[in-house]
Amino acid sequence: MLSRIANSLLWMGRYLERAQHTARYVNVHYFSALDAPNLSKKEYVLDSISCMTGLSYEYDEEILNLEDQNLIYKITLDETNPVSIKSFINNARENARGARDILSSELWESINKFYHSANAYQGKTLTEEEILSFTEMVVHQCAIVNGYIDHSLLHNETWSLIQLGIHTEAAGQLTRMLIAKVRDIEKTEQLKLGKAMETYQCIAMLKSAEGFDMSRVHYKSVPNLKKALEFLILNKDFPRSIIFNLEAVNDCLQKISLVKGEEKGSVEFFAGKLQASYSYLTIEEIQDQILPFLEKTLDDLYKLGSLVDQKIS
Amino acid sequence: MSAYFDILYQSISEYEYPVKEAFFEFIISPCECDSQSLVEFNIKTSTGPDVFTTKNSLGFNQIRIRPAGYFKTFKLEYSAKVRKEELNNIDNLRPSAHEQWAEINSTNFYIENFLYLHTSPLTVIPKENQNEVLIYRRSSDLLEYSLELNTHIHNLLSYEKEVTDVSTTAADVILLKKGVCQDYTHLFLAMARSNGLACRYVSGYLDQGSSYTGTGGMHAWAEVYIPGMGWTGFDPTNNCRVNIQYIKVAHGRDYNDCSPIKGVLLSLGENKTYHLVQVSQQQQ
Amino acid sequence: MKDSIQLTGNQIFSSYQVEKNLYDEVFDQTGKVKKYYQKVLSLFNKLTLQDLKKLNEFARASFFNQGVTFAVYSDNMKGVERIFPFDLFPRIIPLKEWENLEKGIIQRNRAINMFLYDIYHDRKVLKDKIVPSELIFSSNYYLKEMIGFTPPGKVYTHISGTDLIKHKDGEYYVLEDNLRCPSGVSYVLSNREAMKRTLSKVFSSYNIKPVHDYPEQLLSMIQSVAPEGVDNPTCVVLTPGMYNSAYYEHSFLAQSMGIQLVEGRDLYVDKNFVYMKTLHGSKRVDVIYRRVDDDFIDPLCFRPDSVLGVPGLMGCYREGNVTIINAPGTGAVDDKAVYTYIPEIIKYYLSEEPILKNVHTYRCELEDDLKYVMENMEELVVKPVDESGGYGIFMGHKSTAAQRKDFQDRIKNNPRKYIAQPIMSLSVHSTFIEESEFFEPRHIDLRSFCLMGKGKDFVLKGGLSRVALKKGSLIVNSSQGGGSKDTWVLEG
């Protein structure tokens, strides 16, 4: 396989995953805020969304002064914003287009349809129904595309590279989401809103990772912060947890590498070490220092990403 | 009588940031022709043994290098020993002026030599400068005309470095009235071609033991096709005919066909290239 | 006497006009449907407008979702994606008529290859003054890098696209020879797929020559011209990248041949061989089917600012270590001025009469022709010799006095750049027009696709019928509002 194509596949996976996570986060937070207990300030929600997507309130005057609707537009449909959902979809499709001769036509057509569905949203402002339908469409189309990735491709190098991109990104997105949520919780604690608020935030956290239902099945109880974090970081059976994605990253790297030896400094070595450090972790060890822990995780994931890029190009 | 020359060509390029990928092409190797043969040569580069050669479409040697891995400096050193023969004096063998014109004006001559009859972008004389062209009359002898043109160009321009560069055209030079050997040559070619003569650009080395102008780097001169004599060299920079001290590397329509160094690279930032040329005649 | 006949009796053809001074492919001059169109027409007659619109929509959606699109050049880097409009009413060519066309196409392209070999070697044809040497040597597409070099099998135009039209006299004429990476073949295959999906019924009642073997034929041609001594050649399709207007076709061809689609930056030259960079190291490349223009394939030889090519490629090619398809330098012959000499070229090399006709052409560089052109601007089409895609064309019958004056000046300034031809009345074909919701006659042409390898020739049965969708327009190029039809070569 051409190095350039390998790169396209990897990034196609990454952009698809980014679009999906961002869409789900916007969806969950924008709509759960409507019936949040004790007037959970809408600005916290928007703050949280912009923090998760990497649009920083604090440094950017322009963002700070945006109206709610404009902020939502910037995050969802604004093609001039490189971290909008629309830009992610465009990039995923461009990467797929660059590699389309080795993709199945079913997969390509599903990505292309996804792109055209997103293009149907043209307005500069979005009604609440449009925000809902757009974000749901993105999550839904991603699920379809992921289905074709799994069921219409050979599970060879091509598939492994897309998966590598997906899982690297999934771990990163989840970590960012957790950081945003932990910060939200710290902020609302200052408002002394009590237990109901914590539960509300935990549910939003789990829903943003499509993990609410399964965590209830797993714990057979209403979530608290400790359980939610344990579930999303350390549960090896839950496909969106950090540990699950780190294991998947390792599997993909094994499939792609011709050399089995894990040379020190290589991406395989680094990924293996990272996964191993998570394997024997308990929630008790990290819960008190959760923010520094998550920030360290994010750093490690950035490093992993750049090692993967180096390996491929 | 024959003579031996030692030639050294050095090129050093320095880059601000490491270069990831590059491809270099050098046309610096003396060619093999009637009066000239390559006794030995040696190529060294700072990036290791990545050297290979090929011939360009006109049959001249191209030295090519694709360095492996990143580098910030690229250095090439080419050395050669050349044997030169004194040219036989065959000036007297040419036909009459009328017959000369008939030959170079024939269809078959055009078909075989169109490359050197057509002007190229570097060798066009603008309409408004036509009055500065030395006119060739069909009654004149081509050798005599070429010598006159050589002197004409030599007198028209003054030699000055760093006022022109490799993209300077004959049209620029005729306004500027100064330049270096390649500018003299381009203007020579432009005037000769506008008169319907076949002529070509030559790059090469000039013996540094001589008192000629332009021995600091690679030199350039022109060749005109003269019936009965064949391709005959003229150096407008020095207002003389080419002799044993001229070592030819390549010819072409203009500089672009003979450019000593070309490169394509993936890099950012500034870069600088230095050249060094040494040519010396061996004492017998 | 009326100059058109109105058809009656069926709904969606009710306003169809058969024009007397044009050749209608479907109906004869009395308005009677031609025999080989009867079945297809009776099928359309059974359809309601609603059915037809539905089918049309279905076909369009299938193209759009597959991404069978081309980009229209604009200021926007992304380029606007459009589908090449597709018309459901197929164009039918009876086998007998086709066989003659096919012979003519092969004859023409053989002669063109011999001509190319000659102008890059002994140039006998120029010395014998069959073609003026100035015409060849002043062409920007005549490459000195090709002089004296012989490509494998002496093949230059491995893939050529001869454009044909049917005039009102009912005869085919060659309009131009496309010898530099002609495009459009992917539409032929996609059109056929779309037709099979939408109108399967009519397919079963006709015996239509298949087109699906094209990728296989293309690959075997490509392999046949691999460098000497390479048994199992690695072949690639070289694309300028996904922003190119024909990117869909490039990836389609690579995918259907099962070979790698590469960009210039995927390739490099070392020790006079070409390699591609892969995830697991380098792999040697033996044959490059490039869809990048000559000017851009090697920045060391041609345009130094090109990032689409491979530095050093021409050196490897001249050493015989890699084959480039089509050979560089073929553009010297698909020049519109050289076109006018093709009948003489065929006679010169093959000692045969040309099977296909040429449109009479006035060469503005010739004094008499120039005079004629200047005096008859209104009856002529004037074309620059070196532009493709239908750009810069002057249509005399639709021009204003000011436009004529402007073009006369342009021609006078550079007569070598222009040729003129009588306005050929391209044949018309029933075409479903969305705006009027009726079938209407529209002008069509035919681009054929011919493959030439070592010891084998192949012509795709049918080709691409292009339609000028604008009423009265003669310009069929996709970039200028053209569409296309499936083309059926019918047995029996």
PDB file of N, CA and C in Angstrom, chain A residues 8-9 34 39 47 69 78 81 85 89 116 121 140-141 146 187-188 194 223 247 259 281 290 303:
ATOM      1  N   SER A   8      -4.173   8.499   4.335  1.00  0.00           N
ATOM      2  CA  SER A   8      -5.565   8.875   4.079  1.00  0.00           C
ATOM      3  C   SER A   8      -6.528   7.988   4.874  1.00  0.00           C
ATOM      4  N   LEU A   9      -6.240   6.699   4.907  1.00  0.00           N
ATOM      5  CA  LEU A   9      -7.130   5.780   5.615  1.00  0.00           C
ATOM      6  C   LEU A   9      -7.151   6.105   7.104  1.00  0.00           C
ATOM      7  N   LEU A  34     -31.998  21.598  28.658  1.00  0.00           N
ATOM      8  CA  LEU A  34     -33.357  22.157  28.662  1.00  0.00           C
ATOM      9  C   LEU A  34     -34.108  21.796  29.932  1.00  0.00           C
ATOM     10  N   LEU A  39     -31.838  25.177  37.146  1.00  0.00           N
ATOM     11  CA  LEU A  39     -31.366  26.115  36.130  1.00  0.00           C
ATOM     12  C   LEU A  39     -29.863  26.027  35.824  1.00  0.00           C
ATOM     13  N   ASP A  47     -20.257  26.573  27.206  1.00  0.00           N
ATOM     14  CA  ASP A  47     -18.860  26.585  27.610  1.00  0.00           C
ATOM     15  C   ASP A  47     -18.274  25.186  27.484  1.00  0.00           C
ATOM     16  N   GLN A  69     -26.630  30.798  19.310  1.00  0.00           N
ATOM     17  CA  GLN A  69     -26.914  30.219  17.995  1.00  0.00           C
ATOM     18  C   GLN A  69     -25.681  30.234  17.104  1.00  0.00           C
ATOM     19  N   ASP A  78     -20.079  25.399  10.314  1.00  0.00           N
ATOM     20  CA  ASP A  78     -19.185  26.410   9.771  1.00  0.00           C
ATOM     21  C   ASP A  78     -17.957  25.785   9.109  1.00  0.00           C
ATOM     22  N   ASN A  81     -14.454  26.983  10.023  1.00  0.00           N
ATOM     23  CA  ASN A  81     -13.873  26.538  11.288  1.00  0.00           C
ATOM     24  C   ASN A  81     -13.338  25.114  11.112  1.00  0.00           C
ATOM     25  N   ILE A  85     -18.029  20.167  12.891  1.00  0.00           N
ATOM     26  CA  ILE A  85     -18.446  18.828  12.455  1.00  0.00           C
ATOM     27  C   ILE A  85     -18.427  18.746  10.924  1.00  0.00           C
ATOM     28  N   ILE A  89     -16.434  16.118   8.475  1.00  0.00           N
ATOM     29  CA  ILE A  89     -17.075  15.258   7.463  1.00  0.00           C
ATOM     30  C   ILE A  89     -16.416  15.483   6.101  1.00  0.00           C
ATOM     31  N   HIS A 116     -23.229  14.258   1.470  1.00  0.00           N
ATOM     32  CA  HIS A 116     -24.319  15.001   0.828  1.00  0.00           C
ATOM     33  C   HIS A 116     -25.446  15.299   1.822  1.00  0.00           C
ATOM     34  N   TYR A 121     -27.781  20.744   4.988  1.00  0.00           N
ATOM     35  CA  TYR A 121     -27.952  21.792   6.007  1.00  0.00           C
ATOM     36  C   TYR A 121     -27.158  23.020   5.555  1.00  0.00           C
ATOM     37  N   HIS A 140     -25.928   8.814  13.383  1.00  0.00           N
ATOM     38  CA  HIS A 140     -26.539   7.726  12.650  1.00  0.00           C
ATOM     39  C   HIS A 140     -25.710   7.335  11.417  1.00  0.00           C
ATOM     40  N   GLN A 141     -25.326   8.331  10.632  1.00  0.00           N
ATOM     41  CA  GLN A 141     -24.546   8.044   9.415  1.00  0.00           C
ATOM     42  C   GLN A 141     -23.189   7.438   9.777  1.00  0.00           C
ATOM     43  N   ASN A 146     -19.449   2.993   9.825  1.00  0.00           N
ATOM     44  CA  ASN A 146     -18.680   2.021  10.609  1.00  0.00           C
ATOM     45  C   ASN A 146     -19.106   0.586  10.301  1.00  0.00           C
ATOM     46  N   LYS A 187     -17.100  23.068  38.524  1.00  0.00           N
ATOM     47  CA  LYS A 187     -17.743  24.385  38.503  1.00  0.00           C
ATOM     48  C   LYS A 187     -19.092  24.357  39.193  1.00  0.00           C
ATOM     49  N   THR A 188     -19.889  23.323  38.906  1.00  0.00           N
ATOM     50  CA  THR A 188     -21.238  23.299  39.493  1.00  0.00           C
ATOM     51  C   THR A 188     -21.179  23.010  40.983  1.00  0.00           C
ATOM     52  N   GLY A 194     -25.782  20.421  44.830  1.00  0.00           N
ATOM     53  CA  GLY A 194     -26.119  19.156  45.471  1.00  0.00           C
ATOM     54  C   GLY A 194     -26.048  17.926  44.593  1.00  0.00           C
ATOM     55  N   PRO A 223     -25.878   5.946  38.356  1.00  0.00           N
ATOM     56  CA  PRO A 223     -24.438   6.214  38.355  1.00  0.00           C
ATOM     57  C   PRO A 223     -24.037   7.315  39.332  1.00  0.00           C
ATOM     58  N   GLU A 247      -6.378  -1.026  23.721  1.00  0.00           N
ATOM     59  CA  GLU A 247      -6.130  -2.410  23.304  1.00  0.00           C
ATOM     60  C   GLU A 247      -6.322  -2.562  21.797  1.00  0.00           C
ATOM     61  N   VAL A 259       7.474  -5.872  11.097  1.00  0.00           N
ATOM     62  CA  VAL A 259       8.462  -6.241  12.107  1.00  0.00           C
ATOM     63  C   VAL A 259       7.743  -6.522  13.421  1.00  0.00           C
ATOM     64  N   LEU A 281      -4.663  -0.797  36.453  1.00  0.00           N
ATOM     65  CA  LEU A 281      -5.041   0.398  37.183  1.00  0.00           C
ATOM     66  C   LEU A 281      -6.404   0.185  37.857  1.00  0.00           C
ATOM     67  N   ILE A 290      -7.921  13.060  39.309  1.00  0.00           N
ATOM     68  CA  ILE A 290      -8.477  12.680  38.007  1.00  0.00           C
ATOM     69  C   ILE A 290      -8.094  13.642  36.891  1.00  0.00           C
ATOM     70  N   LYS A 303       1.133  12.025  21.728  1.00  0.00           N
ATOM     71  CA  LYS A 303       2.431  11.468  21.354  1.00  0.00           C
ATOM     72  C   LYS A 303       2.238  10.221  20.480  1.00  0.00           C
TER      73      LYS A 303
END
